[in-house]
């Protein structure tokens, strides 16, 4: 919930600050993604549930501003920078709705890109090739350093990962659709609804538990008011 509200702004601010001194190109251990590009990618990932590999492979022809849709035509093959098929058969050629506010942000970003042909990547490197997985790993480091979290139950540190954006999308989708696992699975590009339920079913279970606990606590007040 925090990531969907103040969190994204906090992460963006942390990266902007780090990029002032660490933004370089060609060094595997430095930041290579422009802060504005990173912000657009984070927002798009969190509002569409795109996998990192799908985001890296996304081309201008995959995005329809008029329809406010993105069609997943492929993904980056694991361990390479080659564009292949999506991770799952169900994820291949799926269409994802893009909120109008995100479309406006994406349209503005694309209008300023130097890569303007139909087949150009939406989020390329400075030379037009797909971003490396390491580019994302490096981008997460200053965010983790500036925005530390601790698990309330275990006391262990929680580290921001790029996949958290996809998980935030899933949790929000479940919050809106409930246990409609087939529809959630379709949006996520999962192999089947059972996999989605196993991955994210705890969101529903936890909320149901919380609701029962609130009801139990409220009964205490009811009994208290009924005292003679």
PDB file of C-alpha atoms in Angstrom:
ATOM      1  CA  UNK A   1       0.000   0.000   0.000  1.00  0.00           C
ATOM      2  CA  UNK A   2       2.858   2.388   0.804  1.00  0.00           C
ATOM      3  CA  UNK A   3       4.470   1.677  -2.562  1.00  0.00           C
ATOM      4  CA  UNK A   4       1.230   2.619  -4.299  1.00  0.00           C
ATOM      5  CA  UNK A   5       1.080   5.993  -2.544  1.00  0.00           C
ATOM      6  CA  UNK A   6       4.095   7.777  -1.069  1.00  0.00           C
ATOM      7  CA  UNK A   7       6.529   4.978  -1.802  1.00  0.00           C
ATOM      8  CA  UNK A   8       6.969   5.538  -5.509  1.00  0.00           C
ATOM      9  CA  UNK A   9       7.734   9.222  -4.970  1.00  0.00           C
ATOM     10  CA  UNK A  10      10.224   8.351  -2.227  1.00  0.00           C
ATOM     11  CA  UNK A  11      11.951   5.809  -4.468  1.00  0.00           C
ATOM     12  CA  UNK A  12      12.122   8.265  -7.355  1.00  0.00           C
ATOM     13  CA  UNK A  13      13.569  10.990  -5.123  1.00  0.00           C
ATOM     14  CA  UNK A  14      16.194   8.599  -3.778  1.00  0.00           C
ATOM     15  CA  UNK A  15      17.273   7.635  -7.281  1.00  0.00           C
ATOM     16  CA  UNK A  16      17.398  11.232  -8.518  1.00  0.00           C
ATOM     17  CA  UNK A  17      19.689  12.149  -5.638  1.00  0.00           C
ATOM     18  CA  UNK A  18      22.011   9.202  -6.295  1.00  0.00           C
ATOM     19  CA  UNK A  19      22.078   9.863 -10.039  1.00  0.00           C
ATOM     20  CA  UNK A  20      23.512  13.343  -9.491  1.00  0.00           C
ATOM     21  CA  UNK A  21      26.902  11.808  -8.766  1.00  0.00           C
ATOM     22  CA  UNK A  22      26.681   8.216  -9.984  1.00  0.00           C
ATOM     23  CA  UNK A  23      24.961   8.371 -13.384  1.00  0.00           C
ATOM     24  CA  UNK A  24      27.421   7.010 -15.946  1.00  0.00           C
ATOM     25  CA  UNK A  25      27.330   4.853 -19.051  1.00  0.00           C
ATOM     26  CA  UNK A  26      29.550   1.899 -19.790  1.00  0.00           C
ATOM     27  CA  UNK A  27      30.391   0.985 -16.202  1.00  0.00           C
ATOM     28  CA  UNK A  28      28.624  -2.133 -14.952  1.00  0.00           C
ATOM     29  CA  UNK A  29      28.763  -0.913 -11.353  1.00  0.00           C
ATOM     30  CA  UNK A  30      27.268   2.534 -11.911  1.00  0.00           C
ATOM     31  CA  UNK A  31      23.802   3.875 -12.586  1.00  0.00           C
ATOM     32  CA  UNK A  32      23.032   3.911 -16.290  1.00  0.00           C
ATOM     33  CA  UNK A  33      19.300   4.700 -16.445  1.00  0.00           C
ATOM     34  CA  UNK A  34      18.188   8.319 -16.676  1.00  0.00           C
ATOM     35  CA  UNK A  35      16.018   9.242 -13.626  1.00  0.00           C
ATOM     36  CA  UNK A  36      13.044  10.314 -15.744  1.00  0.00           C
ATOM     37  CA  UNK A  37      13.176   7.067 -17.705  1.00  0.00           C
ATOM     38  CA  UNK A  38      13.333   5.101 -14.457  1.00  0.00           C
ATOM     39  CA  UNK A  39      10.291   6.904 -13.075  1.00  0.00           C
ATOM     40  CA  UNK A  40       8.224   6.171 -16.189  1.00  0.00           C
ATOM     41  CA  UNK A  41       9.309   2.522 -16.131  1.00  0.00           C
ATOM     42  CA  UNK A  42       8.421   2.165 -12.442  1.00  0.00           C
ATOM     43  CA  UNK A  43       4.995   3.730 -12.900  1.00  0.00           C
ATOM     44  CA  UNK A  44       4.271   1.604 -15.972  1.00  0.00           C
ATOM     45  CA  UNK A  45       5.417  -1.573 -14.232  1.00  0.00           C
ATOM     46  CA  UNK A  46       3.298  -0.930 -11.150  1.00  0.00           C
ATOM     47  CA  UNK A  47       0.139  -0.094 -13.125  1.00  0.00           C
ATOM     48  CA  UNK A  48       0.358  -2.893 -15.708  1.00  0.00           C
ATOM     49  CA  UNK A  49       2.204  -5.739 -13.961  1.00  0.00           C
ATOM     50  CA  UNK A  50       4.761  -6.011 -16.762  1.00  0.00           C
ATOM     51  CA  UNK A  51       7.620  -8.401 -16.096  1.00  0.00           C
ATOM     52  CA  UNK A  52      11.069  -6.842 -16.255  1.00  0.00           C
ATOM     53  CA  UNK A  53      11.920  -8.829 -19.379  1.00  0.00           C
ATOM     54  CA  UNK A  54       8.693  -7.695 -21.041  1.00  0.00           C
ATOM     55  CA  UNK A  55       9.417  -4.080 -20.138  1.00  0.00           C
ATOM     56  CA  UNK A  56      12.912  -4.283 -21.631  1.00  0.00           C
ATOM     57  CA  UNK A  57      11.552  -5.805 -24.861  1.00  0.00           C
ATOM     58  CA  UNK A  58       8.657  -3.370 -25.256  1.00  0.00           C
ATOM     59  CA  UNK A  59       8.606  -1.604 -28.648  1.00  0.00           C
ATOM     60  CA  UNK A  60       6.769   1.481 -29.801  1.00  0.00           C
ATOM     61  CA  UNK A  61       4.587  -0.706 -32.028  1.00  0.00           C
ATOM     62  CA  UNK A  62       3.405  -2.601 -28.942  1.00  0.00           C
ATOM     63  CA  UNK A  63       1.796   0.491 -27.458  1.00  0.00           C
ATOM     64  CA  UNK A  64      -1.474   1.982 -28.714  1.00  0.00           C
ATOM     65  CA  UNK A  65      -2.063   5.439 -27.284  1.00  0.00           C
ATOM     66  CA  UNK A  66      -5.540   5.667 -28.843  1.00  0.00           C
ATOM     67  CA  UNK A  67      -6.690   2.361 -27.346  1.00  0.00           C
ATOM     68  CA  UNK A  68      -4.673   2.887 -24.145  1.00  0.00           C
ATOM     69  CA  UNK A  69      -3.347  -0.632 -24.458  1.00  0.00           C
ATOM     70  CA  UNK A  70      -0.035  -2.478 -24.508  1.00  0.00           C
ATOM     71  CA  UNK A  71       0.341  -5.791 -26.306  1.00  0.00           C
ATOM     72  CA  UNK A  72       3.038  -8.126 -25.033  1.00  0.00           C
ATOM     73  CA  UNK A  73       4.741  -9.543 -28.104  1.00  0.00           C
ATOM     74  CA  UNK A  74       7.877 -10.828 -26.394  1.00  0.00           C
ATOM     75  CA  UNK A  75      10.449 -10.644 -23.629  1.00  0.00           C
ATOM     76  CA  UNK A  76      14.201 -10.714 -23.119  1.00  0.00           C
ATOM     77  CA  UNK A  77      15.540 -14.272 -23.101  1.00  0.00           C
ATOM     78  CA  UNK A  78      17.024 -15.206 -19.728  1.00  0.00           C
ATOM     79  CA  UNK A  79      20.740 -14.466 -19.444  1.00  0.00           C
ATOM     80  CA  UNK A  80      20.867 -12.571 -22.743  1.00  0.00           C
ATOM     81  CA  UNK A  81      19.899  -9.267 -24.315  1.00  0.00           C
ATOM     82  CA  UNK A  82      18.014 -11.031 -27.096  1.00  0.00           C
ATOM     83  CA  UNK A  83      14.318 -10.463 -27.599  1.00  0.00           C
ATOM     84  CA  UNK A  84      12.379 -13.723 -27.699  1.00  0.00           C
ATOM     85  CA  UNK A  85       8.932 -14.832 -26.646  1.00  0.00           C
ATOM     86  CA  UNK A  86       7.184 -13.925 -23.408  1.00  0.00           C
ATOM     87  CA  UNK A  87       7.918 -16.038 -20.352  1.00  0.00           C
ATOM     88  CA  UNK A  88       4.702 -18.072 -20.672  1.00  0.00           C
ATOM     89  CA  UNK A  89       2.390 -19.012 -23.534  1.00  0.00           C
ATOM     90  CA  UNK A  90      -0.425 -17.273 -21.681  1.00  0.00           C
ATOM     91  CA  UNK A  91       1.673 -14.122 -21.385  1.00  0.00           C
ATOM     92  CA  UNK A  92       2.444 -14.011 -25.090  1.00  0.00           C
ATOM     93  CA  UNK A  93       0.278 -11.590 -27.099  1.00  0.00           C
ATOM     94  CA  UNK A  94      -1.790 -10.611 -24.064  1.00  0.00           C
ATOM     95  CA  UNK A  95      -3.176  -7.092 -23.990  1.00  0.00           C
ATOM     96  CA  UNK A  96      -2.889  -4.902 -20.922  1.00  0.00           C
ATOM     97  CA  UNK A  97      -4.958  -1.815 -20.171  1.00  0.00           C
ATOM     98  CA  UNK A  98      -2.959   1.331 -19.398  1.00  0.00           C
ATOM     99  CA  UNK A  99      -4.500   4.084 -17.219  1.00  0.00           C
ATOM    100  CA  UNK A 100      -4.999   7.403 -19.009  1.00  0.00           C
ATOM    101  CA  UNK A 101      -2.663   9.206 -16.595  1.00  0.00           C
ATOM    102  CA  UNK A 102       0.104   6.722 -17.364  1.00  0.00           C
ATOM    103  CA  UNK A 103      -0.562   7.043 -21.096  1.00  0.00           C
ATOM    104  CA  UNK A 104      -0.060  10.794 -20.803  1.00  0.00           C
ATOM    105  CA  UNK A 105       3.247  10.259 -18.997  1.00  0.00           C
ATOM    106  CA  UNK A 106       4.351   7.663 -21.548  1.00  0.00           C
ATOM    107  CA  UNK A 107       3.327   9.821 -24.516  1.00  0.00           C
ATOM    108  CA  UNK A 108       5.367  12.734 -23.186  1.00  0.00           C
ATOM    109  CA  UNK A 109       8.367  10.453 -22.622  1.00  0.00           C
ATOM    110  CA  UNK A 110       8.166   8.985 -26.122  1.00  0.00           C
ATOM    111  CA  UNK A 111       7.850  12.406 -27.748  1.00  0.00           C
ATOM    112  CA  UNK A 112      11.283  13.323 -26.360  1.00  0.00           C
ATOM    113  CA  UNK A 113      13.029  10.059 -27.234  1.00  0.00           C
ATOM    114  CA  UNK A 114      15.649  10.040 -29.977  1.00  0.00           C
ATOM    115  CA  UNK A 115      14.387   6.629 -31.085  1.00  0.00           C
ATOM    116  CA  UNK A 116      11.268   7.351 -33.105  1.00  0.00           C
ATOM    117  CA  UNK A 117      10.823   4.475 -35.569  1.00  0.00           C
ATOM    118  CA  UNK A 118       7.976   1.981 -35.344  1.00  0.00           C
ATOM    119  CA  UNK A 119      10.163  -0.906 -34.171  1.00  0.00           C
ATOM    120  CA  UNK A 120      12.356   1.050 -31.732  1.00  0.00           C
ATOM    121  CA  UNK A 121      12.362   0.023 -28.098  1.00  0.00           C
ATOM    122  CA  UNK A 122      10.382   2.222 -25.739  1.00  0.00           C
ATOM    123  CA  UNK A 123      13.046   2.003 -23.018  1.00  0.00           C
ATOM    124  CA  UNK A 124      16.350   1.376 -24.830  1.00  0.00           C
ATOM    125  CA  UNK A 125      19.910   1.933 -23.724  1.00  0.00           C
ATOM    126  CA  UNK A 126      21.677   5.033 -25.002  1.00  0.00           C
ATOM    127  CA  UNK A 127      22.578   3.139 -28.183  1.00  0.00           C
ATOM    128  CA  UNK A 128      19.131   1.665 -28.799  1.00  0.00           C
ATOM    129  CA  UNK A 129      19.744  -1.860 -27.495  1.00  0.00           C
ATOM    130  CA  UNK A 130      17.754  -3.508 -24.678  1.00  0.00           C
ATOM    131  CA  UNK A 131      18.675  -2.486 -21.157  1.00  0.00           C
ATOM    132  CA  UNK A 132      20.672  -5.057 -19.191  1.00  0.00           C
ATOM    133  CA  UNK A 133      19.289  -6.825 -16.153  1.00  0.00           C
ATOM    134  CA  UNK A 134      22.232  -5.405 -14.232  1.00  0.00           C
ATOM    135  CA  UNK A 135      21.004  -1.877 -15.029  1.00  0.00           C
ATOM    136  CA  UNK A 136      17.920  -2.618 -12.943  1.00  0.00           C
ATOM    137  CA  UNK A 137      19.928  -4.238 -10.146  1.00  0.00           C
ATOM    138  CA  UNK A 138      22.132  -1.162  -9.851  1.00  0.00           C
ATOM    139  CA  UNK A 139      19.097   1.147  -9.938  1.00  0.00           C
ATOM    140  CA  UNK A 140      17.582  -0.627  -6.917  1.00  0.00           C
ATOM    141  CA  UNK A 141      20.670  -0.127  -4.721  1.00  0.00           C
ATOM    142  CA  UNK A 142      20.348   3.609  -3.907  1.00  0.00           C
ATOM    143  CA  UNK A 143      16.611   3.136  -3.430  1.00  0.00           C
ATOM    144  CA  UNK A 144      17.202   0.407  -0.852  1.00  0.00           C
ATOM    145  CA  UNK A 145      19.838   2.512   0.916  1.00  0.00           C
ATOM    146  CA  UNK A 146      17.598   5.582   1.150  1.00  0.00           C
ATOM    147  CA  UNK A 147      14.352   3.750   1.967  1.00  0.00           C
ATOM    148  CA  UNK A 148      15.151   0.935   4.424  1.00  0.00           C
ATOM    149  CA  UNK A 149      12.366  -1.205   5.851  1.00  0.00           C
ATOM    150  CA  UNK A 150      12.174  -3.819   8.564  1.00  0.00           C
ATOM    151  CA  UNK A 151       9.720  -6.696   8.786  1.00  0.00           C
ATOM    152  CA  UNK A 152       7.517  -5.954  11.796  1.00  0.00           C
ATOM    153  CA  UNK A 153       7.238  -9.634  12.717  1.00  0.00           C
ATOM    154  CA  UNK A 154      10.798 -10.886  12.192  1.00  0.00           C
ATOM    155  CA  UNK A 155      12.861  -7.695  12.516  1.00  0.00           C
ATOM    156  CA  UNK A 156      14.711  -8.597   9.320  1.00  0.00           C
ATOM    157  CA  UNK A 157      15.470  -5.904   6.730  1.00  0.00           C
ATOM    158  CA  UNK A 158      13.242  -5.748   3.656  1.00  0.00           C
ATOM    159  CA  UNK A 159      15.005  -4.850   0.420  1.00  0.00           C
ATOM    160  CA  UNK A 160      13.292  -3.248  -2.540  1.00  0.00           C
ATOM    161  CA  UNK A 161      13.343  -5.416  -5.657  1.00  0.00           C
ATOM    162  CA  UNK A 162      12.084  -4.468  -9.097  1.00  0.00           C
ATOM    163  CA  UNK A 163       9.608  -7.352  -8.895  1.00  0.00           C
ATOM    164  CA  UNK A 164       7.906  -5.546  -5.993  1.00  0.00           C
ATOM    165  CA  UNK A 165       6.291  -3.282  -8.592  1.00  0.00           C
ATOM    166  CA  UNK A 166       4.636  -6.275 -10.261  1.00  0.00           C
ATOM    167  CA  UNK A 167       3.553  -7.616  -6.871  1.00  0.00           C
ATOM    168  CA  UNK A 168       2.033  -4.222  -6.024  1.00  0.00           C
ATOM    169  CA  UNK A 169       0.013  -4.423  -9.243  1.00  0.00           C
ATOM    170  CA  UNK A 170      -1.169  -7.926  -8.365  1.00  0.00           C
ATOM    171  CA  UNK A 171      -2.192  -7.003  -4.819  1.00  0.00           C
ATOM    172  CA  UNK A 172      -4.121  -3.983  -6.065  1.00  0.00           C
ATOM    173  CA  UNK A 173      -5.827  -6.102  -8.736  1.00  0.00           C
ATOM    174  CA  UNK A 174      -6.872  -8.661  -6.121  1.00  0.00           C
ATOM    175  CA  UNK A 175      -8.113  -5.879  -3.874  1.00  0.00           C
ATOM    176  CA  UNK A 176     -10.384  -4.701  -6.693  1.00  0.00           C
ATOM    177  CA  UNK A 177     -11.420  -8.062  -8.178  1.00  0.00           C
ATOM    178  CA  UNK A 178     -11.370 -10.264  -5.100  1.00  0.00           C
ATOM    179  CA  UNK A 179     -10.699 -13.956  -5.604  1.00  0.00           C
ATOM    180  CA  UNK A 180     -11.340 -13.828  -9.349  1.00  0.00           C
ATOM    181  CA  UNK A 181      -8.162 -15.794  -9.992  1.00  0.00           C
ATOM    182  CA  UNK A 182      -8.824 -16.429 -13.684  1.00  0.00           C
ATOM    183  CA  UNK A 183      -9.015 -12.728 -14.486  1.00  0.00           C
ATOM    184  CA  UNK A 184      -6.015 -11.894 -12.311  1.00  0.00           C
ATOM    185  CA  UNK A 185      -4.024 -14.701 -13.977  1.00  0.00           C
ATOM    186  CA  UNK A 186      -4.914 -13.352 -17.413  1.00  0.00           C
ATOM    187  CA  UNK A 187      -3.662  -9.861 -16.546  1.00  0.00           C
ATOM    188  CA  UNK A 188      -0.478 -11.229 -14.976  1.00  0.00           C
ATOM    189  CA  UNK A 189       0.265 -13.609 -17.846  1.00  0.00           C
ATOM    190  CA  UNK A 190       0.361 -16.596 -15.504  1.00  0.00           C
ATOM    191  CA  UNK A 191       0.161 -20.170 -16.759  1.00  0.00           C
ATOM    192  CA  UNK A 192      -3.114 -20.846 -14.942  1.00  0.00           C
ATOM    193  CA  UNK A 193      -5.385 -19.530 -12.210  1.00  0.00           C
ATOM    194  CA  UNK A 194      -4.186 -22.098  -9.685  1.00  0.00           C
ATOM    195  CA  UNK A 195      -0.654 -20.727  -9.888  1.00  0.00           C
ATOM    196  CA  UNK A 196      -1.996 -17.211  -9.276  1.00  0.00           C
ATOM    197  CA  UNK A 197      -4.002 -18.375  -6.281  1.00  0.00           C
ATOM    198  CA  UNK A 198      -0.957 -20.099  -4.772  1.00  0.00           C
ATOM    199  CA  UNK A 199       1.185 -17.011  -5.336  1.00  0.00           C
ATOM    200  CA  UNK A 200      -1.248 -14.389  -4.086  1.00  0.00           C
ATOM    201  CA  UNK A 201      -3.989 -16.202  -2.205  1.00  0.00           C
ATOM    202  CA  UNK A 202      -2.553 -15.037   1.097  1.00  0.00           C
ATOM    203  CA  UNK A 203      -3.723 -11.490   0.315  1.00  0.00           C
ATOM    204  CA  UNK A 204      -7.330 -12.666   0.485  1.00  0.00           C
ATOM    205  CA  UNK A 205      -6.723 -14.947   3.484  1.00  0.00           C
ATOM    206  CA  UNK A 206      -4.907 -12.221   5.442  1.00  0.00           C
ATOM    207  CA  UNK A 207      -7.651  -9.698   4.787  1.00  0.00           C
ATOM    208  CA  UNK A 208     -10.327 -12.164   5.842  1.00  0.00           C
ATOM    209  CA  UNK A 209      -8.396 -12.882   9.049  1.00  0.00           C
ATOM    210  CA  UNK A 210      -8.055  -9.167   9.730  1.00  0.00           C
ATOM    211  CA  UNK A 211     -11.780  -8.656   9.178  1.00  0.00           C
ATOM    212  CA  UNK A 212     -12.607 -11.429  11.681  1.00  0.00           C
ATOM    213  CA  UNK A 213     -10.212  -9.944  14.234  1.00  0.00           C
ATOM    214  CA  UNK A 214     -11.767  -6.488  13.842  1.00  0.00           C
ATOM    215  CA  UNK A 215     -15.216  -8.014  14.328  1.00  0.00           C
ATOM    216  CA  UNK A 216     -14.058  -9.860  17.440  1.00  0.00           C
ATOM    217  CA  UNK A 217     -12.543  -6.672  18.854  1.00  0.00           C
ATOM    218  CA  UNK A 218     -15.733  -4.726  18.101  1.00  0.00           C
ATOM    219  CA  UNK A 219     -17.744  -7.302  20.047  1.00  0.00           C
ATOM    220  CA  UNK A 220     -15.769  -6.351  23.131  1.00  0.00           C
ATOM    221  CA  UNK A 221     -17.153  -2.816  22.893  1.00  0.00           C
ATOM    222  CA  UNK A 222     -20.672  -4.136  22.301  1.00  0.00           C
ATOM    223  CA  UNK A 223     -20.458  -6.248  25.440  1.00  0.00           C
ATOM    224  CA  UNK A 224     -18.981  -3.328  27.356  1.00  0.00           C
ATOM    225  CA  UNK A 225     -21.887  -1.060  26.409  1.00  0.00           C
ATOM    226  CA  UNK A 226     -24.307  -3.771  27.508  1.00  0.00           C
ATOM    227  CA  UNK A 227     -22.890  -3.873  31.024  1.00  0.00           C
ATOM    228  CA  UNK A 228     -25.236  -2.980  33.860  1.00  0.00           C
TER     229      UNK A 228
END
